[in-house]
Amino acid sequence: GLMAARSLICILIGVAVVTFGLFGAHSIASSWVTRRARHGKAQAASLYLLFYYFGSSFLGTLGGVFWVNWAWPGVTLMVGAALILATMISLRLFFVQPLPEPEGPQPPSPGG
C-alpha cells in the first residue's frame, strides 16, 4: 500500500507541474501575441487561441494514435518530440528583438 501511495503522489505532483507549466506558457504566449501586434490585436489574439486549441486537439488525437500503435514508448516519444519542438521555438523567440515604440499618439486600430 505504501508503494502505491508513493506512486500516486509522484503522479499527482507530475500532473500538477505539467499543468502549471502549460498554463504559465499559455498566459505568457497570449500576452506576448497582443503586445507584438501593432494593429488588429483582437484578431491576433483570436488567431493565437485558434491555433492553441487546434494544436491541443491535434496532439491529443495524435497521442491516441501513438498509444494504440506503440503504447507508452510511443506516447513518450511523441511528447518528447513536442517538447523539443516547443523548446526550439522558444529559443528562437527569445532572440526576437522588441518592436520600437511608435512615435507620437496613435489612433486606435479597428478591432484591437
CSV table of N, CA, C and O in Angstrom, one decimal, residues 35-101:
chain,number,residue,atom,x,y,z
A,35,ARG,N,1.0,42.0,-27.3
A,35,ARG,CA,2.0,43.1,-27.2
A,35,ARG,C,2.8,43.2,-28.5
A,35,ARG,O,3.2,44.3,-28.8
A,36,ARG,N,2.9,42.1,-29.3
A,36,ARG,CA,3.7,42.2,-30.5
A,36,ARG,C,2.8,42.8,-31.7
A,36,ARG,O,3.3,43.4,-32.6
A,37,ALA,N,1.5,42.6,-31.6
A,37,ALA,CA,0.6,43.0,-32.7
A,37,ALA,C,0.5,44.6,-32.7
A,37,ALA,O,0.2,45.2,-31.7
A,38,ARG,N,0.8,45.2,-33.8
A,38,ARG,CA,0.7,46.6,-33.9
A,38,ARG,C,-0.8,47.0,-34.2
A,38,ARG,O,-1.2,48.0,-33.7
A,39,HIS,N,-1.4,46.3,-35.0
A,39,HIS,CA,-2.8,46.6,-35.4
A,39,HIS,C,-3.6,45.2,-35.3
A,39,HIS,O,-3.0,44.2,-35.4
A,40,GLY,N,-4.8,45.3,-35.1
A,40,GLY,CA,-5.7,44.1,-35.0
A,40,GLY,C,-5.3,43.2,-33.9
A,40,GLY,O,-5.2,42.0,-34.1
A,41,LYS,N,-5.1,43.8,-32.7
A,41,LYS,CA,-4.8,43.0,-31.5
A,41,LYS,C,-5.8,41.9,-31.2
A,41,LYS,O,-5.4,40.8,-30.9
A,42,ALA,N,-7.1,42.2,-31.4
A,42,ALA,CA,-8.1,41.2,-31.2
A,42,ALA,C,-8.0,40.0,-32.2
A,42,ALA,O,-8.1,38.9,-31.8
A,43,GLN,N,-7.7,40.4,-33.4
A,43,GLN,CA,-7.6,39.3,-34.4
A,43,GLN,C,-6.3,38.5,-34.1
A,43,GLN,O,-6.4,37.2,-34.3
A,44,ALA,N,-5.3,39.1,-33.7
A,44,ALA,CA,-4.0,38.3,-33.4
A,44,ALA,C,-4.3,37.4,-32.2
A,44,ALA,O,-3.9,36.2,-32.2
A,45,ALA,N,-5.0,37.9,-31.2
A,45,ALA,CA,-5.3,37.1,-30.0
A,45,ALA,C,-6.2,35.9,-30.4
A,45,ALA,O,-6.1,34.8,-30.0
A,46,SER,N,-7.2,36.2,-31.3
A,46,SER,CA,-8.1,35.1,-31.7
A,46,SER,C,-7.4,34.1,-32.6
A,46,SER,O,-7.7,32.9,-32.4
A,47,LEU,N,-6.5,34.5,-33.4
A,47,LEU,CA,-5.7,33.5,-34.2
A,47,LEU,C,-4.8,32.7,-33.3
A,47,LEU,O,-4.7,31.5,-33.5
A,48,TYR,N,-4.2,33.3,-32.3
A,48,TYR,CA,-3.4,32.6,-31.3
A,48,TYR,C,-4.2,31.5,-30.6
A,48,TYR,O,-3.8,30.3,-30.6
A,49,LEU,N,-5.4,31.9,-30.2
A,49,LEU,CA,-6.3,30.9,-29.5
A,49,LEU,C,-6.8,29.8,-30.4
A,49,LEU,O,-6.8,28.6,-30.0
A,50,LEU,N,-7.1,30.2,-31.7
A,50,LEU,CA,-7.5,29.1,-32.7
A,50,LEU,C,-6.4,28.1,-32.8
A,50,LEU,O,-6.6,26.9,-32.7
A,51,PHE,N,-5.1,28.5,-33.0
A,51,PHE,CA,-4.0,27.6,-33.2
A,51,PHE,C,-3.7,26.9,-31.9
A,51,PHE,O,-3.3,25.7,-31.9
A,52,TYR,N,-3.8,27.5,-30.8
A,52,TYR,CA,-3.6,26.9,-29.5
A,52,TYR,C,-4.5,25.7,-29.3
A,52,TYR,O,-4.1,24.6,-29.0
A,53,TYR,N,-5.8,25.9,-29.5
A,53,TYR,CA,-6.8,24.8,-29.3
A,53,TYR,C,-6.7,23.8,-30.4
A,53,TYR,O,-6.9,22.6,-30.2
A,54,PHE,N,-6.4,24.2,-31.6
A,54,PHE,CA,-6.2,23.3,-32.7
A,54,PHE,C,-5.0,22.4,-32.4
A,54,PHE,O,-5.1,21.1,-32.6
A,55,GLY,N,-4.0,23.0,-32.0
A,55,GLY,CA,-2.8,22.2,-31.6
A,55,GLY,C,-3.0,21.2,-30.5
A,55,GLY,O,-2.6,20.0,-30.6
A,56,SER,N,-3.7,21.6,-29.5
A,56,SER,CA,-4.0,20.7,-28.4
A,56,SER,C,-4.9,19.5,-28.8
A,56,SER,O,-4.7,18.4,-28.5
A,57,SER,N,-5.9,19.9,-29.7
A,57,SER,CA,-6.8,18.8,-30.2
A,57,SER,C,-6.0,17.8,-31.1
A,57,SER,O,-6.2,16.6,-31.0
A,58,PHE,N,-5.1,18.4,-32.0
A,58,PHE,CA,-4.3,17.6,-32.9
A,58,PHE,C,-3.4,16.7,-32.1
A,58,PHE,O,-3.3,15.5,-32.3
A,59,LEU,N,-2.7,17.3,-31.1
A,59,LEU,CA,-1.7,16.4,-30.4
A,59,LEU,C,-2.4,15.4,-29.5
A,59,LEU,O,-1.9,14.3,-29.3
A,60,GLY,N,-3.6,15.8,-29.0
A,60,GLY,CA,-4.4,14.8,-28.2
A,60,GLY,C,-4.8,13.6,-29.0
A,60,GLY,O,-4.7,12.5,-28.6
A,61,THR,N,-5.3,13.9,-30.2
A,61,THR,CA,-5.6,12.8,-31.2
A,61,THR,C,-4.4,12.0,-31.6
A,61,THR,O,-4.5,10.8,-31.6
A,62,LEU,N,-3.3,12.7,-31.9
A,62,LEU,CA,-2.1,12.0,-32.3
A,62,LEU,C,-1.6,11.1,-31.1
A,62,LEU,O,-1.1,10.0,-31.4
A,63,GLY,N,-1.7,11.6,-29.9
A,63,GLY,CA,-1.3,10.8,-28.7
A,63,GLY,C,-2.1,9.5,-28.7
A,63,GLY,O,-1.5,8.5,-28.3
A,64,GLY,N,-3.4,9.6,-29.0
A,64,GLY,CA,-4.2,8.3,-29.1
A,64,GLY,C,-3.7,7.4,-30.2
A,64,GLY,O,-3.6,6.1,-29.9
A,65,VAL,N,-3.3,7.9,-31.3
A,65,VAL,CA,-2.7,7.1,-32.4
A,65,VAL,C,-1.4,6.4,-31.9
A,65,VAL,O,-1.2,5.2,-32.1
A,66,PHE,N,-0.6,7.2,-31.3
A,66,PHE,CA,0.7,6.7,-30.8
A,66,PHE,C,0.5,5.6,-29.7
A,66,PHE,O,1.2,4.6,-29.6
A,67,TRP,N,-0.5,5.8,-28.9
A,67,TRP,CA,-0.9,4.9,-27.8
A,67,TRP,C,-1.3,3.5,-28.4
A,67,TRP,O,-0.9,2.5,-28.0
A,68,VAL,N,-2.2,3.6,-29.4
A,68,VAL,CA,-2.8,2.4,-30.0
A,68,VAL,C,-1.7,1.6,-30.7
A,68,VAL,O,-1.6,0.4,-30.6
A,69,ASN,N,-0.8,2.3,-31.3
A,69,ASN,CA,0.3,1.6,-32.1
A,69,ASN,C,1.5,1.2,-31.3
A,69,ASN,O,2.1,0.2,-31.6
A,70,TRP,N,1.9,2.0,-30.3
A,70,TRP,CA,3.2,1.8,-29.7
A,70,TRP,C,3.2,1.9,-28.2
A,70,TRP,O,4.2,1.9,-27.5
A,71,ALA,N,2.0,2.1,-27.6
A,71,ALA,CA,1.8,2.2,-26.1
A,71,ALA,C,2.6,3.3,-25.5
A,71,ALA,O,2.9,4.3,-26.2
A,72,TRP,N,3.1,3.1,-24.3
A,72,TRP,CA,3.8,4.1,-23.6
A,72,TRP,C,5.1,4.6,-24.3
A,72,TRP,O,5.4,5.8,-24.3
A,73,PRO,N,5.9,3.7,-24.9
A,73,PRO,CA,7.1,4.2,-25.6
A,73,PRO,C,6.7,5.2,-26.7
A,73,PRO,O,7.4,6.2,-26.9
A,74,GLY,N,5.6,4.9,-27.4
A,74,GLY,CA,5.2,5.8,-28.5
A,74,GLY,C,4.7,7.1,-28.0
A,74,GLY,O,5.1,8.2,-28.5
A,75,VAL,N,3.9,7.1,-26.9
A,75,VAL,CA,3.4,8.4,-26.3
A,75,VAL,C,4.6,9.2,-25.8
A,75,VAL,O,4.7,10.4,-26.0
A,76,THR,N,5.6,8.5,-25.1
A,76,THR,CA,6.7,9.2,-24.6
A,76,THR,C,7.5,9.8,-25.7
A,76,THR,O,8.0,11.0,-25.6
A,77,LEU,N,7.7,9.1,-26.8
A,77,LEU,CA,8.4,9.7,-28.0
A,77,LEU,C,7.7,10.9,-28.6
A,77,LEU,O,8.3,11.9,-28.9
A,78,MET,N,6.4,10.8,-28.7
A,78,MET,CA,5.6,11.9,-29.2
A,78,MET,C,5.7,13.1,-28.3
A,78,MET,O,5.9,14.2,-28.8
A,79,VAL,N,5.5,12.9,-27.0
A,79,VAL,CA,5.6,14.1,-26.1
A,79,VAL,C,7.0,14.7,-26.1
A,79,VAL,O,7.2,15.9,-26.1
A,80,GLY,N,8.0,13.8,-26.1
A,80,GLY,CA,9.4,14.3,-26.2
A,80,GLY,C,9.7,15.1,-27.4
A,80,GLY,O,10.3,16.2,-27.4
A,81,ALA,N,9.2,14.6,-28.6
A,81,ALA,CA,9.3,15.4,-29.8
A,81,ALA,C,8.6,16.7,-29.7
A,81,ALA,O,9.2,17.8,-30.2
A,82,ALA,N,7.4,16.8,-29.1
A,82,ALA,CA,6.7,18.0,-29.0
A,82,ALA,C,7.4,19.0,-28.1
A,82,ALA,O,7.5,20.2,-28.3
A,83,LEU,N,8.0,18.4,-27.0
A,83,LEU,CA,8.8,19.3,-26.1
A,83,LEU,C,10.1,19.9,-26.8
A,83,LEU,O,10.4,21.0,-26.6
A,84,ILE,N,10.7,19.0,-27.6
A,84,ILE,CA,11.9,19.5,-28.3
A,84,ILE,C,11.5,20.6,-29.3
A,84,ILE,O,12.2,21.7,-29.4
A,85,LEU,N,10.4,20.4,-30.0
A,85,LEU,CA,10.0,21.4,-30.9
A,85,LEU,C,9.6,22.7,-30.2
A,85,LEU,O,9.9,23.8,-30.6
A,86,ALA,N,8.9,22.6,-29.1
A,86,ALA,CA,8.5,23.8,-28.3
A,86,ALA,C,9.7,24.5,-27.8
A,86,ALA,O,9.8,25.7,-27.7
A,87,THR,N,10.7,23.8,-27.3
A,87,THR,CA,12.0,24.4,-26.9
A,87,THR,C,12.7,25.1,-28.0
A,87,THR,O,13.2,26.2,-27.8
A,88,MET,N,12.7,24.5,-29.2
A,88,MET,CA,13.4,25.2,-30.3
A,88,MET,C,12.6,26.5,-30.7
A,88,MET,O,13.3,27.5,-30.9
A,89,ILE,N,11.3,26.4,-30.7
A,89,ILE,CA,10.5,27.6,-31.0
A,89,ILE,C,10.8,28.7,-29.9
A,89,ILE,O,10.9,29.9,-30.2
A,90,SER,N,10.8,28.3,-28.6
A,90,SER,CA,11.0,29.2,-27.5
A,90,SER,C,12.4,29.9,-27.6
A,90,SER,O,12.5,31.1,-27.4
A,91,LEU,N,13.4,29.1,-28.0
A,91,LEU,CA,14.7,29.7,-28.1
A,91,LEU,C,14.8,30.7,-29.3
A,91,LEU,O,15.4,31.7,-29.2
A,92,ARG,N,14.1,30.4,-30.3
A,92,ARG,CA,14.1,31.3,-31.5
A,92,ARG,C,13.4,32.6,-31.1
A,92,ARG,O,13.8,33.7,-31.4
A,93,LEU,N,12.2,32.5,-30.4
A,93,LEU,CA,11.5,33.7,-30.0
A,93,LEU,C,12.2,34.5,-28.9
A,93,LEU,O,12.0,35.7,-28.8
A,94,PHE,N,13.1,33.8,-28.2
A,94,PHE,CA,13.9,34.5,-27.1
A,94,PHE,C,14.8,35.6,-27.8
A,94,PHE,O,15.0,36.6,-27.2
A,95,PHE,N,15.2,35.4,-29.0
A,95,PHE,CA,16.1,36.3,-29.6
A,95,PHE,C,15.4,37.3,-30.6
A,95,PHE,O,16.1,38.0,-31.3
A,96,VAL,N,14.1,37.3,-30.6
A,96,VAL,CA,13.4,38.2,-31.4
A,96,VAL,C,13.5,39.6,-30.7
A,96,VAL,O,13.2,39.7,-29.5
A,97,GLN,N,13.9,40.6,-31.5
A,97,GLN,CA,14.1,41.9,-31.0
A,97,GLN,C,12.7,42.6,-30.7
A,97,GLN,O,11.8,42.4,-31.4
A,98,PRO,N,12.6,43.4,-29.6
A,98,PRO,CA,11.4,44.0,-29.3
A,98,PRO,C,11.1,45.1,-30.4
A,98,PRO,O,12.0,45.6,-31.0
A,99,LEU,N,9.8,45.3,-30.6
A,99,LEU,CA,9.4,46.3,-31.5
A,99,LEU,C,9.7,47.7,-31.0
A,99,LEU,O,9.5,47.9,-29.8
A,100,PRO,N,10.1,48.6,-31.8
A,100,PRO,CA,10.3,50.0,-31.3
A,100,PRO,C,8.9,50.6,-30.9
A,100,PRO,O,7.9,50.3,-31.6
A,101,GLU,N,8.9,51.5,-30.0
A,101,GLU,CA,7.7,52.2,-29.6
A,101,GLU,C,7.3,53.1,-30.7
A,101,GLU,O,8.2,53.8,-31.3
